Amino acid sequence: MEIEFIIFISMIGIFLLFNILLKLPVSLSMVAGAIVGALIGGEGIPLRHLFEGTFVYIDTILIISTAMIFMMVIQESGLLEALTSSIVRKFYKSPIVMLILLMFIIMFPGMITGSSTVAVLSAGAIVAPILIMMGIPNPKTGAIIAIGAIMGMAAPPVNIPAMLIAGGVDMPYIGFEGPLLFLTVPCAIFTVLFLGLKDSKKVDFENIKGKLNYETYNEYGLKLYLPLIVLVVLMIITRAMPTVVPNLGMPLIFLISSAVGIFTGKKFNLKNTLVESMKTTIPVLGKLMGVGMFIQIMTLTGVRGFIVNNALNLNLAMLYIAIIVILPAFGAVSSYGGASVLGVPFLLALLSGNQIVTAATLSFIASLGDLMPPTALAGNYSAQIVNEKYSEVLKFAAIPFFVCLGFALLCLLTSNKLGFLIF
Amino acid sequence: MLYIYLGIVLLIVILILKNMFEEKDIFFQIDAALVLIPLILRLLLIK
C-alpha cells in the first residue's frame, strides 16, 4: 500500500472521528486531520504550511463577510420582506410564476454569499411560511428551501466550490456566470414546480394576501430597493466598462450597497447588525480555514498528486461514475472540501472538455453534497425551519436531487458544445 | 485602492474580535481565531 494512500485514509479517518464521533466542528476536525496527515507524512506539525493553506481563501473570506453584511442590512431594512410581499401581491393569480419567483428569492442570499446555510436562514425562513400558507406540506417546503438554497449557493456571482476548483488549477474565476446560470436556473424551476405546483393550486390566494406585510414598502416605496439596484449596477458596469469604471472588487461593491441600505428603509442598529452578520459568518469561514489547511497538507505530503494520478488513470466511464457518486457523497464531510479535494483532480482528468463549463458543473455537483447526511447543512437547517425531521425532508428532495445530478452529467458530457455560455 | 482593501480587512478583523470576546462557546472562539490569523497577517502586510 502506498504511503500517500495511508496518509489520505488517516486524514479522512481522523476527520470523521472528530466530526461524527466526538461531535467537534468541521473546521477543527479538518485541522486535526491535517495535523495527523503531516505527522504520518514525516513533516511534524508544519505551522507555516497550515496557515499558508488558509491564505488560498483570504479573498473568499472578504467576499463572504461583506456579502453577509449586505444580506443583514437588506433584511433589517425590510427589503427582503417587501420583495416577497410584492411578488405575492403581483403574482398570486399565477401559482407557477409565483413559485418560480419565490424560488429565486430563496436562491438570492446563496447567490450573493455562496453559502446555502445563509440562504436557508435568511430568505428560506421568510419564504417558508408563505409556501406553507399556499398549501405545500411542511416536508415538501423543507425540500424546496434546501434545494433552492443549494441552487443559490451554486449560482453566480459567488460560487465558492467553483472558486476552490478554479483556484486549484490556477484558473481565474471569470466566465462562470453563464454555465452556472444554465445549470442552476432550470434545476431550481423544475424543483419548485415538481414539489410545489400540485399542492399550491388548491389554495385561496386572497387568504395569503391578508397575512403579508406591505407596510414597509408603502412607507418607503421604490427607495427601499435602492441597495439591490446599486449592487446589480456596480457589478455590471465594472465588468461591462472596465476602462471607464475601475474594478472595485466584490467586497467593496457589497459594502457600498450596504451603506446605501442604511438610509433607504427601516431604521436599525448598525453596530448590532454588523456584529450579528459576522457571528453567522464565522463558523462558515472557520470551515474554509480548515479546508485550506487540509488541502495544503494533502499537497505537502503528496496525497493530492496521488489522487490526481489515480483519477487520471480511471477509464472515462468509471471517471463519470466517480464524479456523480463520490463528489456529492463527499458533501457528508463538506461540499467545499469535496470541491477542493476531488473537484481539482476530476477537472484535470477532463481536460478534453471545455474547462470553464466542466469546472462549473463539478462545482454544481459538489454543491449538491449539502443535502448529504449527516452534515447536510442546507437540509438540516431547512428541516428545522419547517419543524420536520431531516429524513422526511430528504424523501422529497431525492427526486429533484437525482434530476439535478442527471442534468449535470449531461452538461459534463457535452461541455464542449456549451462553450457558447461563456461570455 | 490598497488602503481601501486594508480598511475592509480591518473592519472584518474588528467584527471578528468583537464576536470572539462576546461569544462563550469555545469552538466558536477557536473558529474566530483561525480566521483572524491570516487576516491579521494580511493587515500587517506580512503575507
Coordinates of C-alpha atoms in Angstrom, one line a residue:
Chain A
M1 CA 0.0 0.0 0.0
E2 CA 1.4 3.4 -1.0
I3 CA 2.2 5.8 1.8
E4 CA 0.1 8.6 0.2
F5 CA -2.9 6.3 0.4
I6 CA -2.3 5.6 4.1
I7 CA -1.9 9.3 4.8
F8 CA -5.1 10.1 3.0
I9 CA -7.1 7.4 4.8
S10 CA -5.7 8.6 8.1
M11 CA -6.6 12.2 7.4
I12 CA -10.2 11.3 6.4
G13 CA -10.5 8.8 9.3
I14 CA -9.4 11.4 11.9
F15 CA -11.7 14.0 10.3
L16 CA -14.7 11.6 10.6
L17 CA -13.7 10.5 14.1
F18 CA -13.5 14.1 15.4
N19 CA -16.6 15.3 13.5
I20 CA -19.0 12.5 13.7
L21 CA -18.0 10.6 16.9
L22 CA -16.5 13.4 19.0
K23 CA -19.0 16.0 17.6
L24 CA -16.3 18.6 17.1
P25 CA -16.9 21.3 14.4
V26 CA -16.0 20.6 10.8
S27 CA -13.2 23.2 11.0
L28 CA -11.4 21.7 14.0
S29 CA -11.9 18.2 12.7
M30 CA -10.2 19.2 9.4
V31 CA -7.3 20.8 11.3
A32 CA -6.9 17.6 13.3
G33 CA -7.0 15.6 10.1
A34 CA -4.4 17.9 8.6
I35 CA -2.0 17.7 11.6
V36 CA -2.3 13.8 11.7
G37 CA -1.6 13.7 7.9
A38 CA 1.5 15.9 8.4
L39 CA 2.8 13.8 11.3
I40 CA 2.3 10.5 9.3
G41 CA 4.0 12.1 6.3
G42 CA 7.0 12.9 8.4
E43 CA 6.6 16.7 8.3
G44 CA 6.0 17.2 12.1
I45 CA 3.5 20.0 12.7
P46 CA 4.2 22.4 9.9
L47 CA 2.7 25.6 11.2
R48 CA 3.8 27.7 8.2
H49 CA 2.2 25.2 5.8
L50 CA -1.0 25.1 7.9
F51 CA -1.5 28.8 7.7
E52 CA -0.2 29.0 4.2
G53 CA -3.2 26.9 3.3
T54 CA -5.7 29.4 4.8
F55 CA -4.4 32.2 2.5
V56 CA -6.0 30.5 -0.5
Y57 CA -9.3 31.6 0.9
I58 CA -8.5 35.2 2.0
D59 CA -10.4 36.8 -0.8
T60 CA -13.3 34.4 -0.3
I61 CA -13.3 35.4 3.4
L62 CA -13.7 39.1 2.5
I63 CA -16.4 38.3 -0.1
I64 CA -18.5 36.1 2.2
S65 CA -18.1 38.6 5.2
T66 CA -19.2 41.7 3.2
A67 CA -21.9 39.7 1.4
M68 CA -23.3 38.7 4.8
I69 CA -23.2 42.3 6.0
F70 CA -25.2 43.2 2.8
M71 CA -27.7 40.4 3.5
M72 CA -28.3 41.5 7.1
V73 CA -28.7 45.2 6.0
I74 CA -31.3 44.4 3.4
Q75 CA -33.1 42.1 5.9
E76 CA -33.1 44.7 8.6
S77 CA -34.1 47.5 6.3
G78 CA -37.2 45.4 5.3
L79 CA -36.1 45.0 1.6
L80 CA -36.3 41.2 1.6
E81 CA -39.7 41.0 3.2
A82 CA -41.1 43.8 0.9
L83 CA -39.7 41.9 -2.1
T84 CA -41.5 38.7 -1.1
S85 CA -44.8 40.6 -0.3
S86 CA -44.6 42.3 -3.7
I87 CA -44.2 39.0 -5.5
V88 CA -47.2 37.5 -3.8
R89 CA -49.3 40.6 -4.4
K90 CA -48.5 40.8 -8.1
F91 CA -48.5 37.1 -9.0
Y92 CA -51.0 35.4 -6.7
K93 CA -53.2 34.6 -9.6
S94 CA -50.5 32.6 -11.3
P95 CA -49.0 30.0 -8.9
I96 CA -46.4 28.9 -11.5
V97 CA -44.9 32.4 -11.7
M98 CA -45.2 33.0 -8.0
L99 CA -43.5 29.7 -7.1
I100 CA -40.7 30.4 -9.5
L101 CA -40.1 33.9 -8.2
L102 CA -40.2 32.7 -4.6
M103 CA -37.6 30.1 -5.5
F104 CA -35.4 32.9 -6.9
I105 CA -35.9 34.8 -3.5
I106 CA -34.7 31.6 -1.7
M107 CA -31.7 31.4 -4.0
F108 CA -30.8 35.1 -3.8
P109 CA -28.8 35.1 -0.5
G110 CA -26.9 32.0 -1.6
M111 CA -26.0 33.7 -4.9
I112 CA -24.6 36.7 -3.1
T113 CA -22.8 34.9 -0.3
G114 CA -22.0 31.5 -1.8
S115 CA -23.4 29.8 1.3
S116 CA -26.5 27.6 1.4
T117 CA -26.8 28.0 5.1
V118 CA -27.2 31.7 4.8
A119 CA -29.8 31.3 2.1
V120 CA -31.8 28.9 4.3
L121 CA -31.6 31.0 7.4
S122 CA -32.4 34.3 5.8
A123 CA -34.7 34.1 2.7
G124 CA -35.7 30.5 3.5
A125 CA -37.1 31.5 6.8
I126 CA -39.1 34.3 5.2
V127 CA -40.4 32.2 2.3
A128 CA -41.2 29.0 4.2
P129 CA -44.4 30.3 5.9
I130 CA -45.7 31.6 2.6
L131 CA -45.1 28.2 0.9
I132 CA -46.9 26.5 3.8
M133 CA -49.8 29.0 3.6
M134 CA -50.0 28.2 -0.1
G135 CA -50.8 24.6 1.0
I136 CA -47.5 22.9 0.4
P137 CA -46.9 20.3 3.1
N138 CA -44.0 21.1 5.6
P139 CA -41.6 18.3 4.4
K140 CA -42.0 19.4 0.7
T141 CA -41.5 23.1 1.8
G142 CA -38.3 22.0 3.6
A143 CA -37.1 20.2 0.4
I144 CA -37.9 23.2 -1.8
I145 CA -35.9 25.5 0.6
A146 CA -33.0 23.1 0.9
I147 CA -32.6 22.6 -2.9
G148 CA -33.3 26.3 -3.5
A149 CA -30.5 27.3 -1.1
I150 CA -28.2 24.9 -2.8
M151 CA -29.1 26.2 -6.3
G152 CA -28.4 29.7 -4.9
M153 CA -25.0 28.5 -3.5
A154 CA -24.1 27.2 -6.9
A155 CA -25.5 30.2 -8.9
P156 CA -23.3 33.2 -9.8
P157 CA -21.9 35.6 -8.9
V158 CA -20.4 33.8 -5.9
N159 CA -19.9 30.1 -6.1
I160 CA -17.3 29.0 -3.6
P161 CA -16.8 25.4 -4.8
A162 CA -16.2 26.8 -8.3
M163 CA -13.7 29.3 -6.8
L164 CA -12.0 26.4 -5.0
I165 CA -11.8 24.3 -8.1
A166 CA -10.6 27.2 -10.3
G167 CA -8.0 28.2 -7.6
G168 CA -6.7 24.6 -7.5
V169 CA -5.7 24.7 -11.2
D170 CA -4.7 28.4 -11.3
M171 CA -7.7 29.3 -13.4
P172 CA -9.3 32.8 -12.8
Y173 CA -12.9 32.8 -11.6
I174 CA -14.1 34.5 -14.8
G175 CA -16.7 33.4 -17.3
F176 CA -18.5 31.1 -14.9
E177 CA -21.8 33.1 -14.8
G178 CA -23.3 31.7 -18.0
P179 CA -22.6 28.0 -17.3
L180 CA -23.7 28.3 -13.7
L181 CA -27.0 30.0 -14.5
F182 CA -27.6 27.4 -17.2
L183 CA -27.1 24.7 -14.6
T184 CA -29.0 26.2 -11.6
V185 CA -32.0 28.1 -13.0
P186 CA -33.6 25.1 -14.9
C187 CA -33.0 22.8 -11.9
A188 CA -34.4 25.4 -9.4
I189 CA -37.5 25.9 -11.6
F190 CA -38.0 22.1 -12.0
T191 CA -37.7 21.5 -8.3
V192 CA -40.1 24.2 -7.1
L193 CA -42.7 23.2 -9.7
F194 CA -42.3 19.5 -9.2
L195 CA -42.6 19.7 -5.4
G196 CA -45.0 22.7 -5.1
L197 CA -47.3 23.1 -8.0
K198 CA -49.7 20.2 -7.3
D199 CA -50.4 21.4 -3.8
S200 CA -50.4 25.2 -4.4
K201 CA -53.2 25.1 -6.9
K202 CA -55.7 24.3 -4.2
V203 CA -55.2 27.4 -2.1
D204 CA -57.2 30.6 -1.7
F205 CA -54.6 33.2 -2.5
E206 CA -56.8 36.1 -1.2
N207 CA -56.3 34.5 2.2
I208 CA -52.5 34.8 1.9
K209 CA -52.6 38.4 0.8
G210 CA -54.1 39.5 4.1
K211 CA -51.2 37.8 6.1
L212 CA -48.4 39.6 4.3
N213 CA -46.7 42.8 5.5
Y214 CA -46.9 45.6 2.9
E215 CA -46.2 48.4 5.4
T216 CA -42.5 48.7 4.8
Y217 CA -43.0 49.1 1.0
N218 CA -45.9 51.5 1.5
E219 CA -43.8 53.7 3.8
Y220 CA -40.5 53.7 1.8
G221 CA -41.6 53.0 -1.8
L222 CA -39.2 52.1 -4.5
K223 CA -36.3 53.7 -2.5
L224 CA -36.3 50.5 -0.4
Y225 CA -34.9 48.6 -3.4
L226 CA -32.0 51.0 -4.0
P227 CA -29.3 48.8 -2.3
L228 CA -30.2 46.0 -4.6
I229 CA -30.2 48.2 -7.7
V230 CA -26.8 49.7 -6.7
L231 CA -25.4 46.2 -6.2
V232 CA -26.5 45.0 -9.6
V233 CA -25.5 48.2 -11.4
L234 CA -22.0 48.2 -9.9
M235 CA -21.5 44.5 -10.6
I236 CA -22.5 45.0 -14.3
I237 CA -20.7 48.3 -15.0
T238 CA -17.4 47.2 -13.5
R239 CA -17.5 44.2 -15.9
A240 CA -19.0 45.9 -18.9
M241 CA -16.9 49.1 -18.8
P242 CA -13.6 48.1 -17.3
T243 CA -11.8 51.1 -19.0
V244 CA -14.3 53.6 -17.5
V245 CA -15.1 52.2 -14.1
P246 CA -12.3 50.5 -12.2
N247 CA -12.8 47.0 -10.9
L248 CA -14.0 47.7 -7.4
G249 CA -14.0 44.1 -6.3
M250 CA -16.9 42.3 -4.8
P251 CA -16.2 43.2 -1.1
L252 CA -16.2 46.9 -1.8
I253 CA -19.3 46.6 -4.0
F254 CA -21.1 44.8 -1.2
L255 CA -20.0 47.5 1.3
I256 CA -21.1 50.4 -0.9
S257 CA -24.5 48.7 -1.4
S258 CA -24.8 48.0 2.3
A259 CA -24.0 51.7 3.0
V260 CA -26.9 52.7 0.7
G261 CA -29.2 50.3 2.5
I262 CA -28.6 52.0 5.8
F263 CA -30.6 55.1 4.6
T264 CA -33.3 53.5 2.3
G265 CA -35.5 51.5 4.7
K266 CA -36.5 50.8 8.3
K267 CA -34.1 52.2 10.8
F268 CA -31.9 49.7 12.6
N269 CA -28.9 49.5 14.9
L270 CA -25.9 49.3 12.5
K271 CA -23.4 48.2 15.1
N272 CA -25.5 45.2 16.2
T273 CA -26.3 44.3 12.6
L274 CA -22.6 44.3 11.7
V275 CA -21.7 42.2 14.7
E276 CA -24.6 39.8 14.2
S277 CA -23.7 39.3 10.5
M278 CA -20.2 38.3 11.4
K279 CA -21.5 35.9 14.1
T280 CA -23.4 33.9 11.4
T281 CA -20.4 34.0 9.1
I282 CA -17.5 32.9 11.5
P283 CA -18.4 29.2 11.5
V284 CA -18.5 29.1 7.7
L285 CA -15.2 31.0 7.5
G286 CA -13.7 28.6 10.1
K287 CA -14.7 25.7 7.9
L288 CA -12.9 27.3 5.0
M289 CA -9.8 27.7 7.1
G290 CA -10.0 24.0 8.0
V291 CA -10.4 23.0 4.3
G292 CA -7.4 25.3 3.4
M293 CA -5.1 23.5 5.9
F294 CA -6.4 20.1 5.0
I295 CA -5.7 20.7 1.3
Q296 CA -2.3 22.2 2.0
I297 CA -1.2 19.2 3.9
M298 CA -2.5 16.9 1.2
T299 CA -0.3 18.8 -1.2
L300 CA 2.7 18.8 1.1
T301 CA 2.5 15.1 1.7
G302 CA 1.9 14.1 -2.0
V303 CA -1.7 12.9 -1.3
R304 CA -3.2 15.4 -3.8
G305 CA -0.9 14.2 -6.6
F306 CA -1.7 10.7 -5.7
I307 CA -5.5 11.4 -6.1
V308 CA -4.9 13.3 -9.4
N309 CA -2.8 10.4 -10.7
N310 CA -5.5 7.8 -9.8
A311 CA -8.3 10.0 -11.2
L312 CA -6.3 10.4 -14.5
N313 CA -5.9 6.6 -14.7
L314 CA -9.6 5.8 -14.4
N315 CA -11.3 5.0 -17.6
L316 CA -13.9 7.5 -18.8
A317 CA -17.0 5.6 -17.7
M318 CA -15.5 5.0 -14.2
L319 CA -14.5 8.6 -14.0
Y320 CA -18.0 9.9 -14.7
I321 CA -19.5 7.4 -12.2
A322 CA -16.9 8.6 -9.6
I323 CA -17.9 12.2 -10.3
I324 CA -21.6 11.7 -9.8
V325 CA -21.2 9.3 -6.8
I326 CA -18.2 10.4 -4.8
L327 CA -18.3 14.1 -5.3
P328 CA -21.7 14.7 -3.9
A329 CA -21.1 12.0 -1.3
F330 CA -18.1 14.0 0.0
G331 CA -20.7 16.6 1.0
A332 CA -21.3 14.4 4.0
V333 CA -18.0 15.8 5.1
S334 CA -18.0 19.2 3.4
S335 CA -19.1 20.3 0.0
Y336 CA -16.3 22.8 0.0
G337 CA -13.9 20.0 0.9
G338 CA -15.3 17.8 -1.9
A339 CA -14.8 20.6 -4.4
S340 CA -11.3 21.2 -3.3
V341 CA -10.1 17.6 -2.8
L342 CA -11.9 15.9 -5.6
G343 CA -13.0 18.7 -7.9
V344 CA -9.5 19.6 -8.9
P345 CA -8.3 16.1 -10.0
F346 CA -11.6 15.5 -11.7
L347 CA -11.2 18.7 -13.7
L348 CA -7.6 17.7 -14.6
A349 CA -8.9 14.3 -15.8
L350 CA -11.4 16.0 -18.0
L351 CA -9.0 18.3 -19.9
S352 CA -10.5 17.4 -23.2
G353 CA -13.8 19.2 -22.3
N354 CA -14.5 22.9 -22.0
Q355 CA -12.6 23.7 -18.8
I356 CA -14.9 26.5 -17.5
V357 CA -18.1 24.5 -18.2
T358 CA -16.6 21.4 -16.6
A359 CA -15.4 23.3 -13.5
A360 CA -18.8 25.0 -13.2
T361 CA -20.5 21.6 -13.5
L362 CA -18.2 20.0 -11.0
S363 CA -18.9 22.8 -8.5
F364 CA -22.6 22.3 -9.0
I365 CA -22.3 18.6 -8.3
A366 CA -20.2 19.3 -5.2
S367 CA -22.8 21.8 -4.0
L368 CA -25.5 19.1 -4.2
G369 CA -23.5 17.4 -1.4
D370 CA -25.0 19.9 1.0
L371 CA -28.0 17.5 1.1
M372 CA -25.9 14.6 2.2
P373 CA -26.5 13.4 5.8
P374 CA -25.1 13.5 8.5
T375 CA -23.7 17.1 7.9
A376 CA -26.4 18.1 5.3
L377 CA -26.1 21.8 6.1
A378 CA -28.9 23.0 3.8
G379 CA -31.1 20.1 4.5
N380 CA -30.8 20.1 8.3
Y381 CA -31.4 23.8 8.6
S382 CA -34.4 23.6 6.3
A383 CA -35.9 20.8 8.3
Q384 CA -35.5 22.9 11.4
I385 CA -37.3 25.8 9.8
V386 CA -40.4 23.7 8.9
N387 CA -40.3 21.7 12.1
E388 CA -39.7 18.4 10.5
K389 CA -37.1 15.6 10.8
Y390 CA -34.5 15.8 8.0
S391 CA -35.3 12.2 6.9
E392 CA -38.8 13.4 6.0
V393 CA -37.4 16.4 4.0
L394 CA -34.9 14.1 2.3
K395 CA -37.6 11.8 0.9
F396 CA -39.0 14.7 -1.1
A397 CA -35.6 16.1 -2.0
A398 CA -34.4 12.8 -3.5
I399 CA -36.1 13.0 -7.0
P400 CA -35.0 16.7 -7.7
F401 CA -31.5 15.7 -6.4
F402 CA -31.2 12.9 -9.0
V403 CA -32.7 15.0 -11.8
C404 CA -30.1 17.8 -11.0
L405 CA -27.4 15.2 -10.9
G406 CA -28.5 13.8 -14.3
F407 CA -28.7 17.3 -15.8
A408 CA -25.1 18.0 -14.5
L409 CA -23.9 14.7 -16.0
L410 CA -25.4 15.7 -19.4
C411 CA -23.6 19.1 -19.2
L412 CA -20.3 17.3 -18.4
L413 CA -20.7 15.0 -21.4
T414 CA -21.5 17.9 -23.7
S415 CA -19.2 20.6 -22.2
N416 CA -17.5 21.3 -25.5
K417 CA -20.8 22.2 -27.1
L418 CA -21.7 24.5 -24.2
G419 CA -18.8 26.9 -24.7
F420 CA -21.3 29.5 -26.1
L421 CA -22.5 30.0 -22.5
I422 CA -19.2 31.7 -21.6
F423 CA -19.3 35.5 -22.0
Chain B
M1 CA -7.0 51.1 -3.5
L2 CA -4.6 49.4 -1.1
Y3 CA -5.8 51.5 1.8
I4 CA -9.5 50.7 1.0
Y5 CA -8.6 47.0 0.9
L6 CA -6.8 47.2 4.2
G7 CA -9.8 49.2 5.6
I8 CA -12.1 46.3 4.6
V9 CA -9.8 43.8 6.2
L10 CA -9.6 45.9 9.4
L11 CA -13.4 46.2 9.6
I12 CA -13.7 42.4 9.3
V13 CA -10.9 41.9 11.9
I14 CA -12.7 44.2 14.4
L15 CA -16.0 42.5 13.9
I16 CA -14.5 39.0 14.4
L17 CA -12.6 40.2 17.5
K18 CA -15.8 41.6 19.0
N19 CA -17.7 38.3 18.4
M20 CA -14.8 36.3 19.7
F21 CA -14.8 38.1 23.0
E22 CA -18.6 38.2 23.4
E23 CA -19.2 34.5 22.5
K24 CA -18.9 32.0 25.3
D25 CA -18.7 28.8 23.0
I26 CA -15.0 27.7 22.9
F27 CA -15.3 26.2 19.5
F28 CA -16.7 29.4 18.1
Q29 CA -13.8 31.3 19.6
I30 CA -11.3 28.8 18.0
D31 CA -13.0 29.2 14.6
A32 CA -12.7 33.0 15.0
A33 CA -9.0 32.7 15.9
L34 CA -8.4 30.5 12.9
V35 CA -9.9 33.2 10.6
L36 CA -8.2 36.0 12.4
I37 CA -4.6 34.8 11.8
P38 CA -4.5 35.2 8.0
L39 CA -6.5 38.4 8.2
I40 CA -4.0 40.0 10.7
L41 CA -1.0 38.8 8.7
R42 CA -2.6 40.4 5.6
L43 CA -3.4 43.6 7.5
L44 CA 0.2 43.9 8.6
L45 CA 1.2 43.2 5.0
I46 CA 3.4 40.3 6.3
K47 CA 1.8 37.9 3.9

